[in-house]
Short mmCIF file of C-alpha atoms in Angstrom, two decimals:
data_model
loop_
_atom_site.label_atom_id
_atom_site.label_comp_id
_atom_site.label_asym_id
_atom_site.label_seq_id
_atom_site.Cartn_x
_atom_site.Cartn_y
_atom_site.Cartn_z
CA UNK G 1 25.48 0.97 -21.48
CA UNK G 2 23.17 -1.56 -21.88
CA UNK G 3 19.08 -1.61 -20.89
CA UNK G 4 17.73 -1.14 -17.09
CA UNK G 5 15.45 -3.59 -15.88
CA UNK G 6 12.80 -2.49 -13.74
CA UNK G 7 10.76 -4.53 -11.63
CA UNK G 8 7.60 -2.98 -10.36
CA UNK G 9 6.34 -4.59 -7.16
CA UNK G 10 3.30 -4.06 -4.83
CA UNK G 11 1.19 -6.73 -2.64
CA UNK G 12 -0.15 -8.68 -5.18
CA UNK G 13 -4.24 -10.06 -5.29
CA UNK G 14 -6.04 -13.48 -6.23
CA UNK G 15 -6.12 -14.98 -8.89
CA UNK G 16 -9.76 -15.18 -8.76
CA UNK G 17 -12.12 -13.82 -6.64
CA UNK G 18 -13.24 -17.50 -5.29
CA UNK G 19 -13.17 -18.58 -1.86
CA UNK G 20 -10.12 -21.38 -3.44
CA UNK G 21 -8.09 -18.32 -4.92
CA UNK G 22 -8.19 -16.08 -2.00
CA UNK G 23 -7.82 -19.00 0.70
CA UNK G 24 -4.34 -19.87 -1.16
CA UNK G 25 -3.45 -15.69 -1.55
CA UNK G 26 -3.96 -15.39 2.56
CA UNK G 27 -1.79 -18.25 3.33
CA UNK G 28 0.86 -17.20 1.17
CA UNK G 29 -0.03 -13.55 2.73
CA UNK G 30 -0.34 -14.28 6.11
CA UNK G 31 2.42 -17.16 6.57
CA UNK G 32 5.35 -14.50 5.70
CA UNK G 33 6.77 -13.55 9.58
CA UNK G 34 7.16 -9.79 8.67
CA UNK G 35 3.37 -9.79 8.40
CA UNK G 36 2.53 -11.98 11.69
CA UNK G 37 6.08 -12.13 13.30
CA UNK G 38 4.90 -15.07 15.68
CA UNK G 39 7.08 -18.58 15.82
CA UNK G 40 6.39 -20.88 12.52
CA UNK G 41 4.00 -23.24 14.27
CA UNK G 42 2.05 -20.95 16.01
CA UNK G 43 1.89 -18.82 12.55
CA UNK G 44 0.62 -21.98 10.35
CA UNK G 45 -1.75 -23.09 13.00
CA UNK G 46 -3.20 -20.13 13.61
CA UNK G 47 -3.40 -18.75 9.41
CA UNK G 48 -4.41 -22.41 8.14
CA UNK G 49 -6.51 -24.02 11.22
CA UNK G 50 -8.35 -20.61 11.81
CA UNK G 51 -7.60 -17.28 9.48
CA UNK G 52 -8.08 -18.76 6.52
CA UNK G 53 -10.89 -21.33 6.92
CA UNK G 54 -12.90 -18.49 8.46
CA UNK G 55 -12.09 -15.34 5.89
CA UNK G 56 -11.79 -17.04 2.44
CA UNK G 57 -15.39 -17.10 1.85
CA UNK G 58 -16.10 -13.53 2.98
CA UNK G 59 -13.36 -12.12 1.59
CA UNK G 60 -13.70 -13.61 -1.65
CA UNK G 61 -17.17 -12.17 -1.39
CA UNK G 62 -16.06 -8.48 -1.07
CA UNK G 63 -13.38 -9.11 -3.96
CA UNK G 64 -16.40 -10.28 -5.95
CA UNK G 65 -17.73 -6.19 -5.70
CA UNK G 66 -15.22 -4.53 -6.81
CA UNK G 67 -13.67 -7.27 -9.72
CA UNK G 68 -13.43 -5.67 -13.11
CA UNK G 69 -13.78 -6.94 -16.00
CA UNK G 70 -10.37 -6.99 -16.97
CA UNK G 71 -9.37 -8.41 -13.68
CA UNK G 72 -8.45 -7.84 -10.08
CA UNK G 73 -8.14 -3.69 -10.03
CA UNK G 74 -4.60 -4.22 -8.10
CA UNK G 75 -3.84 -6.11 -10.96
CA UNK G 76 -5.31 -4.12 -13.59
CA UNK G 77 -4.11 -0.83 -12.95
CA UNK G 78 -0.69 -2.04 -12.44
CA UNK G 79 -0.48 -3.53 -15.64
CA UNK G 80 -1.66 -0.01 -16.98
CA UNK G 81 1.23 1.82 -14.74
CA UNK G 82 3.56 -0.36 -16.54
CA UNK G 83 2.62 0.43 -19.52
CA UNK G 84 2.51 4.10 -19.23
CA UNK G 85 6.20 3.63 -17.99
CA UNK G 86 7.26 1.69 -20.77
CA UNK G 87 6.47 4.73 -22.95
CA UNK G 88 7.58 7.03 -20.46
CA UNK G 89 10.93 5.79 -19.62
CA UNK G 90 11.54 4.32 -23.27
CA UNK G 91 13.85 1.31 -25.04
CA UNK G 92 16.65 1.85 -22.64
CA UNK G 93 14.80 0.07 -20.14
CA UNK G 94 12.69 -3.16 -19.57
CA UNK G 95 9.31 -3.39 -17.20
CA UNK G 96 8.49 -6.25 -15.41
CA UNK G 97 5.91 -7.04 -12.55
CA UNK G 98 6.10 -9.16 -9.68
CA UNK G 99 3.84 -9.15 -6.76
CA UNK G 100 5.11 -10.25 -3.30
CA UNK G 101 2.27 -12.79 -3.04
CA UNK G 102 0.50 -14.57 -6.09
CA UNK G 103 0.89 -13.71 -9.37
CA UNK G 104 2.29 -12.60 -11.83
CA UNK G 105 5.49 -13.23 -9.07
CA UNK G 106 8.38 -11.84 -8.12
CA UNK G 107 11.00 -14.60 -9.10
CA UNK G 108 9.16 -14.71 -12.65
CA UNK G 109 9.37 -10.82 -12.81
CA UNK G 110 13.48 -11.09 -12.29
CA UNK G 111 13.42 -13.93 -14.47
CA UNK G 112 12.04 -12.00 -17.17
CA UNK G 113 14.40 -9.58 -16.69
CA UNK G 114 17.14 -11.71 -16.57
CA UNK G 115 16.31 -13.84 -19.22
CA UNK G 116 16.04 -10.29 -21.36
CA UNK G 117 19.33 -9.22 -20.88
CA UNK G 118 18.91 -6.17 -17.86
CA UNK G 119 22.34 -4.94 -17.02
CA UNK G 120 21.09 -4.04 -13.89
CA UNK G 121 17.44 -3.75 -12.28
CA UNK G 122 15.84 -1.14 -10.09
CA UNK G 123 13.62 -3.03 -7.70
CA UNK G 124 10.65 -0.73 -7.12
CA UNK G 125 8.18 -1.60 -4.34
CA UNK G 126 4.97 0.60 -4.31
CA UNK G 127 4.64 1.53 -1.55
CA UNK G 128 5.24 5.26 -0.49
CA UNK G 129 5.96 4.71 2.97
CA UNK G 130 8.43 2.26 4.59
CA UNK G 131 6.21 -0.93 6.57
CA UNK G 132 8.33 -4.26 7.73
CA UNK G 133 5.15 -5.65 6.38
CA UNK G 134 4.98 -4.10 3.00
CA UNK G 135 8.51 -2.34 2.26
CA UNK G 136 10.93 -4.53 4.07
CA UNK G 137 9.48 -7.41 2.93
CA UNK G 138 9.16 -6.83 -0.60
CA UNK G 139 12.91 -6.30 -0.77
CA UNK G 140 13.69 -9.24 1.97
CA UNK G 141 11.95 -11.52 -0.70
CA UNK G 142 13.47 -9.76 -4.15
CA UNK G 143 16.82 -10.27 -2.42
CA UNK G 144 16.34 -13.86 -1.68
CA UNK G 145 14.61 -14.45 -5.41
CA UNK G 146 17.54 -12.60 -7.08
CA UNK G 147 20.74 -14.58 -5.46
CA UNK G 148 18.95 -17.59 -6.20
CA UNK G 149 19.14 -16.58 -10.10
CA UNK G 150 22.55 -15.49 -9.85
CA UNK G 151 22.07 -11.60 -9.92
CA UNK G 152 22.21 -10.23 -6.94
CA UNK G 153 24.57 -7.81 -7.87
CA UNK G 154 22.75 -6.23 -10.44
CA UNK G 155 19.35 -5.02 -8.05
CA UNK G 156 19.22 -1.80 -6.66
CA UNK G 157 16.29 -0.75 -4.54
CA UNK G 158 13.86 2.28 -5.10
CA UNK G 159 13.41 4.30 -1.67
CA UNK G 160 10.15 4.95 0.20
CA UNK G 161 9.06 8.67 -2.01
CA UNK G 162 6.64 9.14 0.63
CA UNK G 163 7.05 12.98 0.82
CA UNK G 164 8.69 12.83 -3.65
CA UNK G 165 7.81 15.97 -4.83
CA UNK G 166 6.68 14.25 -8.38
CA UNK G 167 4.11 12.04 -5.86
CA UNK G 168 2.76 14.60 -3.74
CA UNK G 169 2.05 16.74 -6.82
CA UNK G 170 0.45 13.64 -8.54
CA UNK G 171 -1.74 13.22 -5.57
CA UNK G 172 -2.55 16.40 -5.18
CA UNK G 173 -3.54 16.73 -8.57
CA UNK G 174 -5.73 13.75 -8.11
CA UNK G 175 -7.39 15.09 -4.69
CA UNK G 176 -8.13 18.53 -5.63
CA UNK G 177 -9.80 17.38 -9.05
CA UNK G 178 -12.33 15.04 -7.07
CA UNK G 179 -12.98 17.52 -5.06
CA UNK G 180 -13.90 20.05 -7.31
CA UNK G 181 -16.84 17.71 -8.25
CA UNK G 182 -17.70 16.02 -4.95
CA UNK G 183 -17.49 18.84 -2.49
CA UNK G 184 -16.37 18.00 1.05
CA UNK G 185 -16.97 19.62 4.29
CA UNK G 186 -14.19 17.22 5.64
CA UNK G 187 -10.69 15.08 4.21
CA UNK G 188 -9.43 12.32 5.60
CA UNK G 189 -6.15 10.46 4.96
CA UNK G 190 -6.66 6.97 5.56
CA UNK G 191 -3.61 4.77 5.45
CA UNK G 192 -2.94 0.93 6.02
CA UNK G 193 -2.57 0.32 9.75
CA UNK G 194 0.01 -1.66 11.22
CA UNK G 195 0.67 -2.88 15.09
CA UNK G 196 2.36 -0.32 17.20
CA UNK G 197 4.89 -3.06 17.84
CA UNK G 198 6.37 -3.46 13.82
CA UNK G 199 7.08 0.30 14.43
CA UNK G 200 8.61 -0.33 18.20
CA UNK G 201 10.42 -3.17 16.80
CA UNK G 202 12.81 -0.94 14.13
CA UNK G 203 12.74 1.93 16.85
CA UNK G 204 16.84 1.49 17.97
CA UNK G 205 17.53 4.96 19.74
CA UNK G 206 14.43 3.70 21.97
CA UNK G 207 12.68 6.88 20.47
CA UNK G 208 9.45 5.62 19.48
CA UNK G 209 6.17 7.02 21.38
CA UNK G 210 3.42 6.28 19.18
CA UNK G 211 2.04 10.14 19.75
CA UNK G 212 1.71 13.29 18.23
CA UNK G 213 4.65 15.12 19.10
CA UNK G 214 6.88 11.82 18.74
CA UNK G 215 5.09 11.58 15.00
CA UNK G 216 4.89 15.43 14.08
CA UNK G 217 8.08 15.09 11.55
CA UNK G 218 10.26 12.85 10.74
CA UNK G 219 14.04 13.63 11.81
CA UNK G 220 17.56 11.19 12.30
CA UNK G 221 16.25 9.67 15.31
CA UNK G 222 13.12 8.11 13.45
CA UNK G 223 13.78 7.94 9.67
CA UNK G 224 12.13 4.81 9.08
CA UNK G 225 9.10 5.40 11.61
CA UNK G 226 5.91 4.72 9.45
CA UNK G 227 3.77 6.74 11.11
CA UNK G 228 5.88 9.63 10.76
CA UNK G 229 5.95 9.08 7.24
CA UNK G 230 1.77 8.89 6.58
CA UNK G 231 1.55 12.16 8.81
CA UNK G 232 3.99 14.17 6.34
CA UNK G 233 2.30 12.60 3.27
CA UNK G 234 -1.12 14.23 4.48
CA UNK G 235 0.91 17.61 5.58
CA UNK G 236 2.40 18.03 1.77
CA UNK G 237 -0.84 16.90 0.03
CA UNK G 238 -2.41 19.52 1.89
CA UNK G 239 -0.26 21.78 1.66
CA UNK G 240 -0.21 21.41 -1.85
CA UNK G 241 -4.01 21.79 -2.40
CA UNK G 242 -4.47 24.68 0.36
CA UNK G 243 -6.01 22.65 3.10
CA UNK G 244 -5.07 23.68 6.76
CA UNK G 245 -4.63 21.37 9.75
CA UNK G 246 -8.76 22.24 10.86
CA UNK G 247 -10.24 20.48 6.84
CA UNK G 248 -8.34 17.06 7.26
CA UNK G 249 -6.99 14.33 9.66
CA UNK G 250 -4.99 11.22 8.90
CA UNK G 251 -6.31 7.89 9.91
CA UNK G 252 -5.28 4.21 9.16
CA UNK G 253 -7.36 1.40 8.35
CA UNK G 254 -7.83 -2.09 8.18
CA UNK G 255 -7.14 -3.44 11.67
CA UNK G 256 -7.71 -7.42 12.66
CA UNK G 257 -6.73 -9.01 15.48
CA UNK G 258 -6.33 -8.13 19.61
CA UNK G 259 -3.45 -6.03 18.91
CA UNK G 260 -2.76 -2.74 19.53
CA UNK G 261 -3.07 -0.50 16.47
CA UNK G 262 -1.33 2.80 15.77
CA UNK G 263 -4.27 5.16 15.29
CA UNK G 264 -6.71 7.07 14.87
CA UNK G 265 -8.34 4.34 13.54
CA UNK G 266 -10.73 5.31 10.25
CA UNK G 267 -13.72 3.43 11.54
CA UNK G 268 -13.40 5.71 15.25
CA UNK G 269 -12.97 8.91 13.04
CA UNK G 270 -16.16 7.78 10.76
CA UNK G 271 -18.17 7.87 13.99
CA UNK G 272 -16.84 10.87 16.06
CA UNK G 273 -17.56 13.07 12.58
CA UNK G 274 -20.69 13.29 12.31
CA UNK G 275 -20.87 14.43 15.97
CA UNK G 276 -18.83 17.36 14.87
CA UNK G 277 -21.50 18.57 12.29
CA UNK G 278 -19.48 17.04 9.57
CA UNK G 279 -21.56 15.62 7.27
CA UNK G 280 -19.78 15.13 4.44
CA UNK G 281 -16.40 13.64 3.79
CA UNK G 282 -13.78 12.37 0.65
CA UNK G 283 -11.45 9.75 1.72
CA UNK G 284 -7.76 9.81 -0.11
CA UNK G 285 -5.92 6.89 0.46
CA UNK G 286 -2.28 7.41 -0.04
CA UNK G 287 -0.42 4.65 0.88
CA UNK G 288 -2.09 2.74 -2.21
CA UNK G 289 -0.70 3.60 -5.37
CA UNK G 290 -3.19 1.62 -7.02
CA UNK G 291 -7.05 1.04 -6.15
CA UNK G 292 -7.32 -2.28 -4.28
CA UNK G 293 -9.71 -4.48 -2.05
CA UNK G 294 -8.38 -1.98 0.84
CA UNK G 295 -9.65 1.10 -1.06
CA UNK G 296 -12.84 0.87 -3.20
CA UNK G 297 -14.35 -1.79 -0.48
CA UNK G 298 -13.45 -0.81 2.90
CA UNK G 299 -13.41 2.80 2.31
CA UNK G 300 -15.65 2.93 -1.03
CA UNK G 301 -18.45 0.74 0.23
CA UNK G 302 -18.21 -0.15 3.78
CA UNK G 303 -16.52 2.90 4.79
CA UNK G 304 -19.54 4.59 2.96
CA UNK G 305 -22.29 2.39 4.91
CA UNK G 306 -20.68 3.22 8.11
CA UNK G 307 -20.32 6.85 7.77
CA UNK G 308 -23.79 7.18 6.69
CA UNK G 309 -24.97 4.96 9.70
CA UNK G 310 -23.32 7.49 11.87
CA UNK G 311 -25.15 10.00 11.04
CA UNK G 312 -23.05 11.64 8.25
CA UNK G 313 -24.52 12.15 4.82
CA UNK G 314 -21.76 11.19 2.10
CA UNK G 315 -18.79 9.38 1.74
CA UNK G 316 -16.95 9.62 -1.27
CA UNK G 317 -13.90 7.33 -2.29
CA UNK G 318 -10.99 9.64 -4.19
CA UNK G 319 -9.35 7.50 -6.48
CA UNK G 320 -5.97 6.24 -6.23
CA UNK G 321 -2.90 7.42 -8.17
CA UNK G 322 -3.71 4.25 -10.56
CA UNK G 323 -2.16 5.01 -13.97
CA UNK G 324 -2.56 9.07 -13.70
CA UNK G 325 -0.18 10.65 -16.05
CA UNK G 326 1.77 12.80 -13.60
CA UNK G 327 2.38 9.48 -11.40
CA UNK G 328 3.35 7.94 -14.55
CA UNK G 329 6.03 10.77 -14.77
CA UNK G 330 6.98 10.80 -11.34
CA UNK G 331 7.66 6.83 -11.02
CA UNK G 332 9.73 7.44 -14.20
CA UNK G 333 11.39 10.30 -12.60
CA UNK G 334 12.13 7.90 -9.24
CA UNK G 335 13.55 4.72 -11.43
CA UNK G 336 15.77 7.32 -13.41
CA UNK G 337 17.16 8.41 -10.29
CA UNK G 338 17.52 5.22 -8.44
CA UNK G 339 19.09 3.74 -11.67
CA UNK G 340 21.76 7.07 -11.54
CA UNK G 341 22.39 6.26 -8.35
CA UNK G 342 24.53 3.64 -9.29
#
């Protein structure tokens, strides 16, 4: 048997932190129709005429805060996952990256790949839980890059491991060492929000109720409910590090626009907090595998600011899984499988 390709894909970043580099990442970002699923004129009107003109220049200002000096940390500590795999998973397999927007890119990642001789190649999005706007797209464009090279047939597709046991132990791992030095009198579980309609829109027993009972598990009549998923990430993490349900809620961030949300959202539970005579708080962030924009400067800085203007005391960021050994191991452990599978 010949070597297994892997191609390691998350959202991708700038290529600078300029107001030019992150005005042509948000067009690319924002014109795909799983992430605003509005008709193409409407979409390219409303991301180049008014998104895009307006955001560039302050968002390039918050990726200016937390660049490193090595790079865009999405970037960076992708690269360094890669190359832990490499090692891990060893010469009977190839590791490429492509991001779903900018660079380096997906049809250069399967090029690579393909161009290197991979008898087949586990396409590996990283993301934990399944999103239309993350997950479904990331393989909707892989796909579409792959036939066009002529290897379709030789992709197979990594699962959402949002409740792995390799990844919750990783995490845990991860949460419970941060907060052994930054004690807590509170945990939240912030994840990326997305419109309650992407999660009505896959919902085809007519199940979906956007609640608490409706999201308590997830079962046969909502296996792809994303929701679901992020509220049995937080129970096993947990679970795992001997928090009950009264030490932690999960949250999701990073709203925009008139729609409606699935909540809580992290900036209501921020303010309600304090109220509650919690005054300090660590914020894990597992729907990121890798520290990003979303992580060290709305939660890590602005998250911080707001907390603290609240009334609460601290704020601390826990890191992401980044290139921690045991997440090393268990994305080894999830290609080996997915490559088996075959």
């Amino acid at each position: 048997m010949g070597r297994t390709g892997v191609l390691l894909t998350n959202i991708g970043t700038p290529d600078e932190p300029t107001p030019e580099a992150v005005g042509r990442y948000l067009r690319e970002f924002l014109m795909d129709e799983y992430v605003l699923d509005m008709p193409f004129v409407k979409r390219w009107l409303l991301v180049n005429r008014v998104i895009v003109p307006r955001r560039k220049h302050y968002s390039a200002e918050h990726y200016q805060k937390v660049q490193m000096p090595e790079g865009s940390p999405l970037r960076v500590h992708t690269e360094r996952f890669a190359a832990g795999l490499i090692t891990e998973l060893g010469n009977d397999y190839l590791v490429e990256i492509g991001m779903r927007y900018g660079n380096p890119s997906l049809a250069s990642g399967l090029s690579k790949l393909k161009k290197d001789g991979a008898d087949r190649i586990v396409a590996a999005p990283l993301y934990p839980q399944y999103t239309q706007s993350s997950f479904e797209t990331a393989i909707a464009e892989t796909r579409k890059q792959a036939k066009k090279l002529g290897i379709s047939s030789k992709v197979i597709f990594l699962d959402p491991f949002y409740v792995d046991a390799d990844f919750i132990a990783a995490n845990a791992k991860v949460v419970s060492e941060h907060l052994q030095t930054h004690a807590a009198d509170y945990v939240l579980f912030s994840y990326h929000g997305v419109p309650v309609r992407h999660i009505k829109q896959i919902d085809a027993n007519d199940h979906c109720q956007v609640n608490e009972s409706c999201c308590a598990e997830v079962t046969a009549a909502n296996p792809n409910c994303y929701r679901a998923q992020c509220h049995a990430t937080s129970r096993a993490i947990a679970s795992a590090i001997g928090l009950n349900a009264s030490q932690y809620t999960t949250c999701f961030q990073s709203q925009f626009g008139k729609d409606k949300w699935i909540g809580p959202s992290f900036e209501g539970v921020l303010k309600e907090l304090p109220k509650r005579g919690i005054k300090t708080v660590a914020v894990a962030c597992p729907s990121f595998v890798a520290d990003c924009l979303e992580t060290l400067e709305e939660i890590g800085i602005r998250g911080r600011e707001e907390f603290q203007e609240a009334g609460g005391d601290e704020l601390t960021l826990i890191p992401c899984l980044n290139s921690e050994p045991l997440w090393i191991k268990a994305g080894a452990n999830l290609i080996r499988k997915a490559a088996r599978s075959t």
